Amino acid sequence: MRDVLGELESRREAARQGGGRKRTQAQHARGKLTARERLDVLLDGGSFEEFDMFVEHRCTDFGMDRSRYSGDGVVTGWGTINGRPVYIFAKDFTVFGGSLSEAHAEKIQKVQDMALRNRTPIIGLFDAGGARIQEGVAALGGYAEIFQRNVLASGVIPQISVIMGPCAGGDVYSPAMTDFIFMVRDTSYMFVTGPDVVKTVTNETVTAEELGGASVHSTKSSVADGAFDNDVEALMEMRRLFNYLPLSNTSDLPEIECHDAGDRVEDALDTLIPDSANVPYDIKELILKVADEGDFFEIQAAHAQNIVTGFGRMGGRTVGFVANQPMVLAGVLDANASRKAARFVRFCDCFNIPIVTFVDVPGFLPGTAQEYGGLIKHGAKLLFAYAEATVPKVTVITRKAFGGAYDVMASKHLRGDINYAWPSAQIAVMGARGAVEIIYRKDLDDPEKIAEHTKAYEAQFLSPFVAAERGYVDDVIMPHSTRRRVARALRLLRTKELSNPWKKHDNIPL
Ligand code: HXC
C-alpha cells in the first residue's frame, strides 16, 4: 500500500513541476507567474481541487512520444473565491508553450461542461502559443469543441478570460466569446496572426505589443475590458470582479453586508453641475457618491471614455452603472460608446443585474467618420439593449438629454422603471442654438433677434418640467438625495416581473 501512496505522491509532484525548473525560471524572468502560482493568488487558500492532473497527449509524430508531461500544458479544476465556487483552467506555458493538443482541449471541455451543468462561473487564464503544431487538425477540432461550449454557456454562467502571456491563433476566439477579457500590461498580447505573418502578407512591420498588446486592446480595439500592471494585480482584481457577479442567470445576486446608509445625503452633488451648460464635470464623481462606499469596478475604462460603465453596489447588492461622461467629447454618443454600453447593458440583463443610468448627453456625434463607420447600426445596439432589458432600470438625467440620445439612454419609453431628473436637466429635441438656427433661419443675420429667440427657447424647453408635465420623468429630485432615491427605487423594484414575447432569439443589429 505504501508503495502506491508513494507513487501517487511522486506522480503528483512531477505534474506540479510542469515543464521543469529551467522553463519555470524563464517564466519568472519574464515577470510572469506559473499556472499554479496564478491559481494560488486567484483562489481562496486550500480551495483548489485539480482534475486530470495525469492526462498526457497521445501524439506520436515528430518524436512527441518521447516528450510527455503530466497535465499536458493546462491546469484545470475548481476552487472558491471568497467562498463562492468557480471552475478554472490555466494554461501552463512551461509545457509546450501552453499549446493546445487534443488531450489538453478535452481537459478544458470537461470543466466547461461541469461549469454549465452546475451553473457555476468559469475563468480561463491564457498564456499559450496556439494550436499544438505537432498535432495538426486534432488541435483544430479541440478548439471548435471549446468554442461551441463558450457559446452554449453564454448568458447562462459568467465566463471570464485573463490574458497573461501570448494568446494567438486559435486561442483568441474562446476569450472573445466570453463575457470579459482582461490583459496584463507588457507581458500579454492577443492577435489572430502574429507579426511575422503580418509582415509576409501585408508587408507591415509591427511588434507584438503594437499589434496586440494590452495598450491596443484596452484602448483602441476594445477587445479587452481592462488591463493591469502585473499578474498579481490582475488576479486580485478578478477576485474583486467575481464578488459582483451572480453564479448564473438563475441564481440570486450576491449580497454583502452594507455599512453605508441608504439615505446618505451628498450635499456636494447640489453643486456638481457647473453654471454654464458647456462646462464639463466628472460623472464618475456622481457614481462614486451614489454607490455603496464609493466602490466601483469600471469596465472598459480606457476605451470610449465618453461613456462610463461598471459595477457597484446599492444596499449591498450589485448594480450596473452606465453614465455619459461630459469630460470626454461632451458625453456624446458615438459608435464606440454605443457598442461599449450596449454590451455592458446586455451582460447586466443576462444576469439580472439592475441598471442605473446617469444621463448627460448632447446627442449622437455628427460627421462622415461616424456615419461611414455605421453609427446608425452601432447606436441601434444600445437602443436595442436598453429596450430589450427586463431588469430593473433606474435613470437619472443630470443635465442634457437631447434628441435620439434622450430616447436611447434608458428613457421611460424604453420601459425605464423609475426615471428621475435633476432640476438642472434639459430634456429637449436639441440644444437651444441648433433649434433656433433652424426655426428662425430668416433671422440668422440679426444677432439680437437670435439671442432673444435662444433665451425664449431655453426658458421654455431647457428644463426638466416639460418632460415632467408629460410624465416622461417620474419626479424632479434634489441632487443631494440621489443615493436615497435610487436606493429606494431599487429596493421597490426587487420584485419586478417583466418578460419579452417568446422568440428563438432576437436579431440585434450586429
Ligand atoms: C507546440 C509550441 C507552440 C505550439 C510554442 N511551443 N508554441 N509547441 N505548438 N504552437 C513551444 C516551443 O517549442 C518551446 O518549447 C516553448 O513552447 C516555448 O516557446 P518559445 O518559442 O521558446 O517561446 P517564446 O520565444 O516566448 O515565443 C512564444 C510564442 C512562439 C510567440 C508563442 O512560441 C510562437 O510563435 N509559437 C507558435 C505560435 C503559432 O504559430 N501557433 C499556431 C497558431 S495556429 P521548448 O521545448 O523549447 O520549451 C492556430 C490555429 C488554430 O492556433 C485555429 C483554430 C480556430
Coordinates of C-alpha atoms and ligand atoms in Angstrom, one line a residue:
M1 CA 0.0 0.0 0.0
R2 CA 2.8 2.4 1.0
D3 CA 4.3 2.0 -2.5
V4 CA 1.2 3.1 -4.2
L5 CA 0.8 6.1 -2.0
G6 CA 4.4 6.9 -2.7
E7 CA 3.8 6.6 -6.4
L8 CA 0.8 8.9 -6.2
E9 CA 2.8 11.5 -4.4
S10 CA 5.7 11.3 -6.9
R11 CA 3.3 11.5 -9.9
R12 CA 1.6 14.5 -8.3
E13 CA 5.0 16.1 -7.7
A14 CA 6.0 15.5 -11.3
A15 CA 2.8 17.1 -12.6
R16 CA 3.4 20.1 -10.3
Q17 CA 6.8 20.7 -11.8
G18 CA 5.1 21.5 -15.2
G19 CA 7.8 21.9 -17.9
G20 CA 10.6 21.8 -15.3
R21 CA 12.8 24.2 -13.3
K22 CA 14.5 25.9 -16.3
R23 CA 11.3 26.8 -18.0
T24 CA 9.8 28.0 -14.7
Q25 CA 12.8 30.2 -14.2
A26 CA 12.3 31.6 -17.7
Q27 CA 8.6 32.3 -16.9
H28 CA 9.6 34.2 -13.8
A29 CA 12.4 36.1 -15.6
R30 CA 9.7 37.5 -17.9
G31 CA 7.7 38.8 -14.9
K32 CA 5.1 36.0 -15.2
L33 CA 3.8 33.6 -12.6
T34 CA 3.3 29.9 -13.4
A35 CA -0.2 28.5 -13.9
R36 CA -0.2 27.0 -10.4
E37 CA 1.1 30.2 -8.8
R38 CA -1.6 32.1 -10.5
L39 CA -4.3 29.8 -9.1
D40 CA -2.8 30.3 -5.6
V41 CA -3.5 34.0 -6.0
L42 CA -6.8 33.8 -7.7
L43 CA -8.5 31.2 -5.5
D44 CA -9.1 31.0 -1.7
G45 CA -6.2 29.3 0.0
G46 CA -6.5 25.5 0.0
S47 CA -9.7 25.5 -2.1
F48 CA -8.3 24.3 -5.4
E49 CA -9.3 20.8 -6.5
E50 CA -7.5 19.7 -9.6
F51 CA -8.8 17.4 -12.3
D52 CA -6.9 15.5 -14.9
M53 CA -3.5 16.1 -13.4
F54 CA -2.2 12.9 -15.1
V55 CA -3.6 13.5 -18.6
E56 CA -0.9 13.3 -21.3
H57 CA -1.1 13.9 -25.0
R58 CA -1.4 11.0 -27.4
C59 CA 0.7 12.3 -30.3
T60 CA 3.5 10.1 -31.6
D61 CA 4.6 12.2 -34.6
F62 CA 7.8 14.4 -34.6
G63 CA 9.3 12.5 -31.7
M64 CA 6.4 13.6 -29.4
D65 CA 6.2 10.0 -27.9
R66 CA 9.4 10.8 -26.1
S67 CA 8.2 14.1 -24.7
R68 CA 5.2 13.9 -22.4
Y69 CA 4.3 16.0 -19.3
S70 CA 1.6 15.2 -16.8
G71 CA -1.2 17.6 -17.3
D72 CA -0.3 18.4 -20.9
G73 CA 0.0 22.2 -20.6
V74 CA -3.2 23.2 -18.8
V75 CA -4.2 23.0 -15.1
T76 CA -7.9 22.6 -14.6
G77 CA -10.3 22.2 -11.7
W78 CA -12.4 24.2 -9.4
G79 CA -12.0 26.3 -6.2
T80 CA -13.6 29.1 -4.4
I81 CA -13.3 32.9 -4.5
N82 CA -14.4 34.4 -1.2
G83 CA -16.2 31.1 -0.5
R84 CA -18.2 31.0 -3.8
P85 CA -17.4 28.3 -6.4
V86 CA -15.7 28.8 -9.7
Y87 CA -14.3 26.5 -12.4
I88 CA -10.9 27.4 -13.8
F89 CA -8.4 26.4 -16.4
A90 CA -4.9 27.9 -16.5
K91 CA -2.6 27.4 -19.5
D92 CA 0.9 26.3 -18.4
F93 CA 3.3 28.0 -20.8
T94 CA 6.2 25.9 -19.4
V95 CA 4.7 22.8 -21.1
F96 CA 4.9 23.0 -25.0
G97 CA 4.3 26.7 -24.6
G98 CA 0.8 26.1 -23.3
S99 CA -0.2 25.0 -26.8
L100 CA -3.5 23.1 -27.3
S101 CA -3.4 19.4 -28.1
E102 CA -6.4 17.1 -28.4
A103 CA -6.0 16.0 -24.8
H104 CA -5.4 19.5 -23.5
A105 CA -8.6 20.6 -25.2
E106 CA -10.5 17.7 -23.6
K107 CA -9.5 18.9 -20.2
I108 CA -10.8 22.3 -20.8
Q109 CA -14.1 20.9 -22.3
K110 CA -14.6 18.9 -19.2
V111 CA -14.5 21.9 -16.9
Q112 CA -16.7 23.9 -19.3
D113 CA -19.2 21.1 -19.2
M114 CA -19.2 20.9 -15.4
A115 CA -19.5 24.7 -15.1
L116 CA -22.5 24.8 -17.3
R117 CA -24.1 21.8 -15.8
N118 CA -23.6 23.1 -12.2
R119 CA -24.5 26.7 -13.2
T120 CA -21.1 28.0 -11.9
P121 CA -18.9 30.6 -13.5
I122 CA -15.7 29.7 -15.2
I123 CA -12.4 31.7 -15.5
G124 CA -9.7 30.9 -18.1
L125 CA -6.1 32.1 -17.7
F126 CA -4.3 32.3 -21.1
D127 CA -0.6 32.1 -21.7
A128 CA -0.1 30.0 -24.8
G129 CA 1.2 29.5 -28.3
G130 CA -2.0 28.4 -30.0
A131 CA -2.6 25.0 -31.7
R132 CA 0.0 22.3 -30.8
I133 CA 1.7 22.3 -34.1
Q134 CA 2.7 18.6 -33.9
E135 CA -0.9 17.6 -33.6
G136 CA -2.3 19.5 -36.6
V137 CA -6.0 19.0 -37.2
A138 CA -6.7 17.3 -33.9
A139 CA -5.9 20.6 -32.2
L140 CA -8.3 22.5 -34.5
G141 CA -11.1 20.2 -33.6
G142 CA -10.3 20.8 -29.9
Y143 CA -10.6 24.5 -30.3
A144 CA -14.0 24.2 -32.0
E145 CA -15.3 22.0 -29.2
I146 CA -14.3 24.7 -26.8
F147 CA -15.9 27.5 -28.8
Q148 CA -19.1 25.6 -29.0
R149 CA -19.2 25.3 -25.2
N150 CA -18.4 29.0 -24.8
V151 CA -21.5 29.8 -26.9
L152 CA -23.8 27.4 -25.1
A153 CA -22.7 28.8 -21.7
S154 CA -23.0 32.5 -22.9
G155 CA -25.8 34.2 -20.9
V156 CA -26.1 31.2 -18.6
I157 CA -22.9 31.4 -16.5
P158 CA -20.4 34.3 -16.3
Q159 CA -17.3 33.4 -18.3
I160 CA -14.1 35.5 -17.8
S161 CA -10.8 35.3 -19.6
V162 CA -7.5 36.7 -18.4
I163 CA -4.7 37.0 -20.9
M164 CA -1.4 36.7 -19.1
G165 CA 1.1 35.9 -21.9
P166 CA 0.9 35.1 -25.6
C167 CA -2.6 34.4 -26.9
A168 CA -2.6 33.8 -30.6
G169 CA -4.3 31.9 -33.4
G170 CA -6.9 29.5 -32.1
D171 CA -6.5 30.8 -28.5
V172 CA -8.1 34.2 -29.2
Y173 CA -11.6 33.1 -30.1
S174 CA -12.5 31.4 -26.9
P175 CA -11.8 34.5 -24.9
A176 CA -13.6 36.6 -27.5
M177 CA -16.8 34.7 -26.8
T178 CA -16.6 35.1 -23.1
D179 CA -18.2 38.0 -21.1
F180 CA -15.0 39.8 -20.2
I181 CA -11.3 39.8 -21.3
F182 CA -8.6 41.3 -19.1
M183 CA -4.9 41.6 -20.0
V184 CA -1.6 42.1 -18.2
R185 CA 0.4 45.1 -19.5
D186 CA 3.7 44.4 -21.2
T187 CA 3.6 40.6 -20.8
S188 CA 0.5 39.7 -22.7
Y189 CA -0.7 40.1 -26.3
M190 CA -3.5 38.8 -28.4
F191 CA -3.8 38.6 -32.2
V192 CA -5.2 36.3 -34.8
T193 CA -1.9 36.3 -36.8
G194 CA 1.4 37.4 -35.4
P195 CA 4.0 40.0 -36.6
D196 CA 5.8 37.5 -38.9
V197 CA 2.7 36.6 -40.8
V198 CA 1.6 40.2 -40.9
K199 CA 5.0 41.1 -42.5
T200 CA 4.6 38.4 -45.1
V201 CA 1.0 39.2 -46.1
T202 CA 0.7 43.0 -45.7
N203 CA 4.4 44.0 -45.6
E204 CA 3.7 45.9 -42.3
T205 CA 6.4 45.9 -39.7
V206 CA 4.9 45.8 -36.3
T207 CA 5.9 44.5 -32.9
A208 CA 3.8 42.0 -30.9
E209 CA 3.0 44.9 -28.4
E210 CA 1.9 47.2 -31.2
L211 CA -0.1 44.6 -32.9
G212 CA -2.0 43.2 -29.9
G213 CA -0.6 44.4 -26.5
A214 CA -2.8 45.4 -23.6
S215 CA -2.5 49.1 -24.6
V216 CA -4.0 48.4 -28.0
H217 CA -6.8 46.1 -26.9
S218 CA -7.9 48.1 -23.8
T219 CA -8.0 51.4 -25.7
K220 CA -8.3 51.1 -29.4
S221 CA -9.8 47.8 -30.4
S222 CA -11.9 47.3 -27.2
V223 CA -11.2 43.6 -27.4
A224 CA -10.1 43.8 -23.7
D225 CA -12.2 45.1 -20.9
G226 CA -9.3 46.3 -18.8
A227 CA -5.5 46.0 -18.3
F228 CA -3.4 45.5 -15.2
D229 CA 0.2 46.1 -14.4
N230 CA 1.2 42.5 -13.4
D231 CA -0.2 39.0 -12.7
V232 CA -0.9 39.5 -9.1
E233 CA -2.8 42.8 -9.6
A234 CA -4.8 41.2 -12.4
L235 CA -5.8 38.2 -10.3
M236 CA -6.6 40.2 -7.3
E237 CA -8.9 42.4 -9.4
M238 CA -10.5 39.3 -10.8
R239 CA -11.4 38.3 -7.3
R240 CA -13.0 41.7 -6.8
L241 CA -14.9 41.5 -10.1
F242 CA -16.1 38.0 -9.2
N243 CA -17.7 39.3 -6.0
Y244 CA -20.1 41.4 -8.0
L245 CA -21.3 38.5 -10.3
P246 CA -24.1 36.1 -9.7
L247 CA -23.2 32.4 -10.2
S248 CA -25.6 32.0 -13.1
N249 CA -28.6 33.6 -14.8
T250 CA -31.0 31.9 -12.4
S251 CA -29.1 32.4 -9.1
D252 CA -29.6 35.4 -6.8
L253 CA -27.5 38.5 -7.0
P254 CA -24.7 38.3 -4.4
E255 CA -25.5 40.4 -1.4
I256 CA -22.9 41.6 1.1
E257 CA -23.4 43.4 4.4
C258 CA -23.7 47.1 3.7
H259 CA -22.3 49.6 6.1
D260 CA -23.2 52.6 4.0
A261 CA -26.6 54.2 4.9
G262 CA -29.1 54.1 2.0
D263 CA -30.3 57.6 2.9
R264 CA -26.8 59.2 2.9
V265 CA -27.2 62.8 1.7
E266 CA -24.4 64.2 -0.5
D267 CA -24.6 67.9 -0.4
A268 CA -21.7 68.3 -2.8
L269 CA -23.9 66.9 -5.6
D270 CA -26.0 70.1 -5.5
T271 CA -23.0 72.0 -6.9
L272 CA -21.8 69.3 -9.3
I273 CA -23.4 70.8 -12.4
P274 CA -21.5 73.9 -13.5
D275 CA -23.4 77.1 -14.1
S276 CA -22.6 77.0 -17.8
A277 CA -24.1 74.1 -19.8
N278 CA -21.0 73.9 -21.8
V279 CA -18.6 73.4 -18.9
P280 CA -17.8 69.7 -18.2
Y281 CA -17.8 67.9 -14.9
D282 CA -16.8 64.4 -14.0
I283 CA -19.7 62.0 -13.9
K284 CA -17.6 59.4 -12.0
E285 CA -18.0 61.7 -9.0
L286 CA -21.7 61.1 -9.1
I287 CA -21.2 57.3 -9.4
L288 CA -18.8 57.2 -6.6
K289 CA -21.0 59.3 -4.3
V290 CA -24.1 57.2 -5.1
A291 CA -22.6 53.7 -4.9
D292 CA -22.1 51.9 -1.6
E293 CA -18.8 53.0 -0.1
G294 CA -17.7 54.6 -3.3
D295 CA -16.7 51.1 -4.6
F296 CA -16.8 50.9 -8.4
F297 CA -15.3 48.3 -10.8
E298 CA -15.0 50.0 -14.1
I299 CA -15.4 48.0 -17.4
Q300 CA -13.5 49.4 -20.5
A301 CA -12.2 52.3 -18.5
A302 CA -9.8 53.3 -21.3
H303 CA -12.0 52.8 -24.3
A304 CA -14.8 55.2 -25.5
Q305 CA -14.4 57.3 -22.3
N306 CA -17.4 59.4 -23.3
I307 CA -19.4 56.7 -21.6
V308 CA -18.7 55.1 -18.3
T309 CA -19.7 51.5 -17.5
G310 CA -19.1 49.3 -14.5
F311 CA -20.3 47.5 -11.4
G312 CA -21.1 49.0 -8.0
R313 CA -23.5 48.1 -5.2
M314 CA -26.5 49.7 -3.7
G315 CA -27.7 48.3 -0.4
G316 CA -25.1 45.6 -0.7
R317 CA -26.4 44.2 -4.0
T318 CA -24.8 44.5 -7.4
V319 CA -25.8 47.3 -9.7
G320 CA -24.5 48.1 -13.3
F321 CA -23.8 51.8 -13.8
V322 CA -24.0 53.4 -17.2
A323 CA -23.2 57.1 -17.5
N324 CA -22.4 59.6 -20.2
Q325 CA -19.2 61.4 -19.4
P326 CA -19.3 65.1 -20.1
M327 CA -15.5 65.3 -19.6
V328 CA -14.9 63.4 -22.9
L329 CA -16.4 64.6 -26.1
A330 CA -19.1 66.3 -24.0
G331 CA -20.5 62.9 -23.3
V332 CA -21.8 62.5 -26.9
L333 CA -22.8 59.0 -28.1
D334 CA -20.6 57.7 -30.9
A335 CA -20.2 54.3 -32.4
N336 CA -17.7 53.1 -29.9
A337 CA -19.6 54.4 -26.8
S338 CA -22.8 52.8 -28.1
R339 CA -21.2 49.4 -28.6
K340 CA -19.4 49.6 -25.3
A341 CA -22.5 50.4 -23.3
A342 CA -24.7 48.0 -25.3
R343 CA -22.6 45.1 -24.4
F344 CA -22.5 46.1 -20.8
V345 CA -26.3 46.6 -20.6
R346 CA -26.8 43.1 -22.2
F347 CA -24.4 41.5 -19.7
C348 CA -26.4 43.0 -16.8
D349 CA -29.7 41.9 -18.4
C350 CA -28.4 38.3 -18.9
F351 CA -27.5 38.1 -15.2
N352 CA -30.4 40.0 -13.6
I353 CA -28.2 42.9 -12.5
P354 CA -30.3 46.2 -12.2
I355 CA -29.1 49.1 -14.3
V356 CA -28.7 52.6 -13.0
T357 CA -28.2 55.1 -15.8
F358 CA -27.0 58.7 -15.4
V359 CA -27.7 60.8 -18.4
D360 CA -26.0 63.9 -19.7
V361 CA -25.9 63.5 -23.4
P362 CA -25.9 66.2 -26.1
G363 CA -26.9 63.7 -28.8
F364 CA -25.2 61.4 -31.4
L365 CA -21.8 62.5 -32.8
P366 CA -22.4 64.0 -36.3
G367 CA -20.0 63.6 -39.3
T368 CA -18.9 61.4 -42.1
A369 CA -16.4 59.4 -40.0
Q370 CA -19.3 58.3 -37.7
E371 CA -21.8 57.7 -40.5
Y372 CA -19.4 55.8 -42.6
G373 CA -18.4 53.8 -39.5
G374 CA -22.0 52.7 -39.1
L375 CA -23.2 55.0 -36.3
I376 CA -26.8 54.1 -37.1
K377 CA -26.2 50.4 -36.6
H378 CA -23.9 50.9 -33.5
G379 CA -26.3 53.4 -32.0
A380 CA -29.1 50.9 -32.6
K381 CA -27.2 48.3 -30.5
L382 CA -27.5 50.5 -27.4
L383 CA -31.1 51.3 -28.1
F384 CA -31.9 47.6 -28.7
A385 CA -30.0 46.6 -25.5
Y386 CA -31.9 49.0 -23.3
A387 CA -35.2 48.3 -24.9
E388 CA -35.0 44.5 -24.6
A389 CA -33.6 44.6 -21.0
T390 CA -36.2 43.4 -18.4
V391 CA -34.0 44.1 -15.3
P392 CA -34.9 47.0 -13.1
K393 CA -33.9 50.2 -14.8
V394 CA -33.5 53.4 -12.8
T395 CA -32.5 56.6 -14.7
V396 CA -31.4 60.0 -13.5
I397 CA -31.0 62.8 -16.0
T398 CA -28.5 65.3 -14.6
R399 CA -28.2 67.8 -17.4
K400 CA -28.6 67.3 -21.2
A401 CA -30.9 64.7 -22.7
F402 CA -31.2 65.8 -26.3
G403 CA -32.7 64.2 -29.3
G404 CA -32.5 60.5 -30.1
A405 CA -29.9 60.1 -27.4
Y406 CA -32.6 61.0 -24.8
D407 CA -34.7 58.1 -26.1
V408 CA -31.8 55.7 -26.1
M409 CA -30.5 56.3 -22.6
A410 CA -33.0 54.2 -20.7
S411 CA -35.8 56.6 -21.2
K412 CA -39.3 56.0 -19.8
H413 CA -40.4 55.0 -23.3
L414 CA -37.9 52.0 -23.3
R415 CA -39.6 50.7 -20.1
G416 CA -37.4 52.7 -17.7
D417 CA -38.9 51.8 -14.3
I418 CA -38.1 54.9 -12.4
N419 CA -36.9 58.0 -14.3
Y420 CA -35.7 61.0 -12.3
A421 CA -34.3 64.3 -13.4
W422 CA -32.3 66.9 -11.5
P423 CA -33.6 70.5 -11.6
S424 CA -30.6 71.2 -13.9
A425 CA -31.9 68.7 -16.5
Q426 CA -32.6 69.9 -20.1
I427 CA -34.8 67.4 -21.9
A428 CA -35.3 68.6 -25.4
V429 CA -35.1 67.7 -29.0
M430 CA -31.9 69.6 -29.3
G431 CA -29.8 72.4 -27.7
A432 CA -31.1 76.0 -27.9
R433 CA -28.7 77.3 -30.5
G434 CA -29.3 74.5 -33.0
A435 CA -33.0 74.7 -32.6
V436 CA -33.2 78.5 -33.1
E437 CA -30.9 78.4 -36.1
I438 CA -33.4 76.0 -37.7
I439 CA -36.7 77.5 -36.6
Y440 CA -35.6 81.1 -37.1
R441 CA -33.4 80.8 -40.2
K442 CA -34.7 84.0 -41.6
D443 CA -33.3 85.9 -38.6
L444 CA -29.9 84.4 -38.8
D445 CA -28.2 87.7 -39.8
D446 CA -29.8 89.5 -36.8
P447 CA -27.8 88.5 -33.7
E448 CA -30.1 90.4 -31.4
K449 CA -33.2 88.6 -32.6
I450 CA -31.3 85.2 -32.4
A451 CA -30.2 85.9 -28.9
E452 CA -33.9 86.7 -28.0
H453 CA -35.2 83.5 -29.6
T454 CA -32.5 81.5 -27.9
K455 CA -33.4 82.9 -24.5
A456 CA -37.1 82.2 -25.1
Y457 CA -36.3 78.6 -26.3
E458 CA -34.1 78.0 -23.2
A459 CA -36.8 79.3 -20.9
Q460 CA -39.5 77.2 -22.5
F461 CA -37.8 73.9 -23.2
L462 CA -34.4 73.5 -21.4
S463 CA -35.8 72.4 -18.1
P464 CA -37.0 69.0 -16.7
F465 CA -40.5 70.3 -16.4
V466 CA -41.8 70.0 -19.9
A467 CA -40.9 66.2 -19.7
A468 CA -42.2 66.0 -16.1
E469 CA -45.6 67.5 -17.1
R470 CA -46.0 64.6 -19.6
G471 CA -44.9 62.0 -17.0
Y472 CA -41.7 61.2 -19.0
V473 CA -39.8 61.7 -15.7
D474 CA -41.4 60.4 -12.6
D475 CA -40.1 63.2 -10.4
V476 CA -37.6 66.0 -10.3
I477 CA -35.3 65.3 -7.4
M478 CA -32.7 67.2 -5.4
P479 CA -29.2 66.1 -6.5
H480 CA -28.1 65.6 -2.8
S481 CA -30.9 63.0 -2.4
T482 CA -29.9 60.9 -5.4
R483 CA -28.5 58.0 -3.5
R484 CA -31.5 57.8 -1.3
R485 CA -34.0 58.0 -4.2
V486 CA -32.1 55.5 -6.4
A487 CA -31.6 53.1 -3.4
R488 CA -35.3 53.2 -2.6
A489 CA -36.3 52.7 -6.2
L490 CA -34.0 49.6 -6.5
R491 CA -35.5 48.2 -3.3
L492 CA -39.0 48.7 -4.7
L493 CA -38.0 47.0 -7.9
R494 CA -36.6 43.8 -6.3
T495 CA -40.0 42.2 -7.0
K496 CA -40.2 43.4 -10.6
E497 CA -41.6 40.9 -13.1
L498 CA -41.3 41.6 -16.8
S499 CA -40.7 39.3 -19.8
N500 CA -40.4 39.7 -23.5
P501 CA -42.5 37.8 -26.1
W502 CA -41.3 34.2 -26.7
K503 CA -38.7 34.1 -29.6
K504 CA -35.9 31.8 -30.6
H505 CA -33.6 34.7 -30.1
D506 CA -33.7 38.3 -31.1
N507 CA -31.8 39.8 -34.1
I508 CA -29.8 42.6 -32.5
P509 CA -28.1 44.8 -35.2
L510 CA -24.6 43.3 -35.2
Ligands
HXC1 C1 3.9 23.3 -30.0 C2 4.9 25.2 -29.0 C3 4.0 26.0 -29.7 C4 3.0 25.4 -30.5 C5 5.3 27.2 -28.6 N1 5.7 26.0 -28.4 N2 4.3 27.3 -29.4 N3 4.9 23.9 -29.2 N4 3.0 24.1 -30.6 N5 2.1 26.1 -31.1 C6 6.9 25.5 -27.5 C7 8.2 25.9 -28.1 O1 8.6 24.9 -29.0 C8 9.1 25.9 -26.9 O2 9.3 24.6 -26.5 C9 8.1 26.5 -25.8 O3 6.8 26.3 -26.3 C10 8.3 28.0 -25.7 O4 8.3 28.6 -26.9 P1 9.3 29.7 -27.4 O5 9.1 29.9 -28.8 O6 10.7 29.3 -26.9 O7 8.8 31.0 -26.5 P2 8.8 32.5 -26.9 O8 10.0 32.9 -27.5 O9 8.3 33.2 -25.7 O10 7.6 32.6 -28.0 C11 6.3 32.3 -27.7 C12 5.5 32.2 -29.0 C13 6.1 31.3 -30.0 C14 5.4 33.6 -29.6 C15 4.1 31.7 -28.6 O11 6.4 30.1 -29.4 C16 5.3 31.0 -31.2 O12 5.2 31.9 -32.1 N6 4.7 29.8 -31.2 C17 3.9 29.4 -32.4 C18 2.7 30.1 -32.5 C19 1.8 29.6 -33.6 O13 2.1 29.8 -34.8 N7 0.8 28.8 -33.2 C20 -0.1 28.1 -34.1 C21 -1.2 29.1 -34.4 S1 -2.3 28.5 -35.5 P3 10.6 24.2 -25.6 O14 10.6 22.8 -25.6 O15 11.8 24.9 -26.3 O16 10.4 24.8 -24.3 C22 -3.6 28.1 -34.6 C23 -4.7 27.7 -35.5 C24 -5.9 27.3 -34.7 O17 -3.7 28.3 -33.5 C25 -7.2 28.0 -35.3 C26 -8.4 27.5 -34.6 C27 -9.5 28.4 -35.0

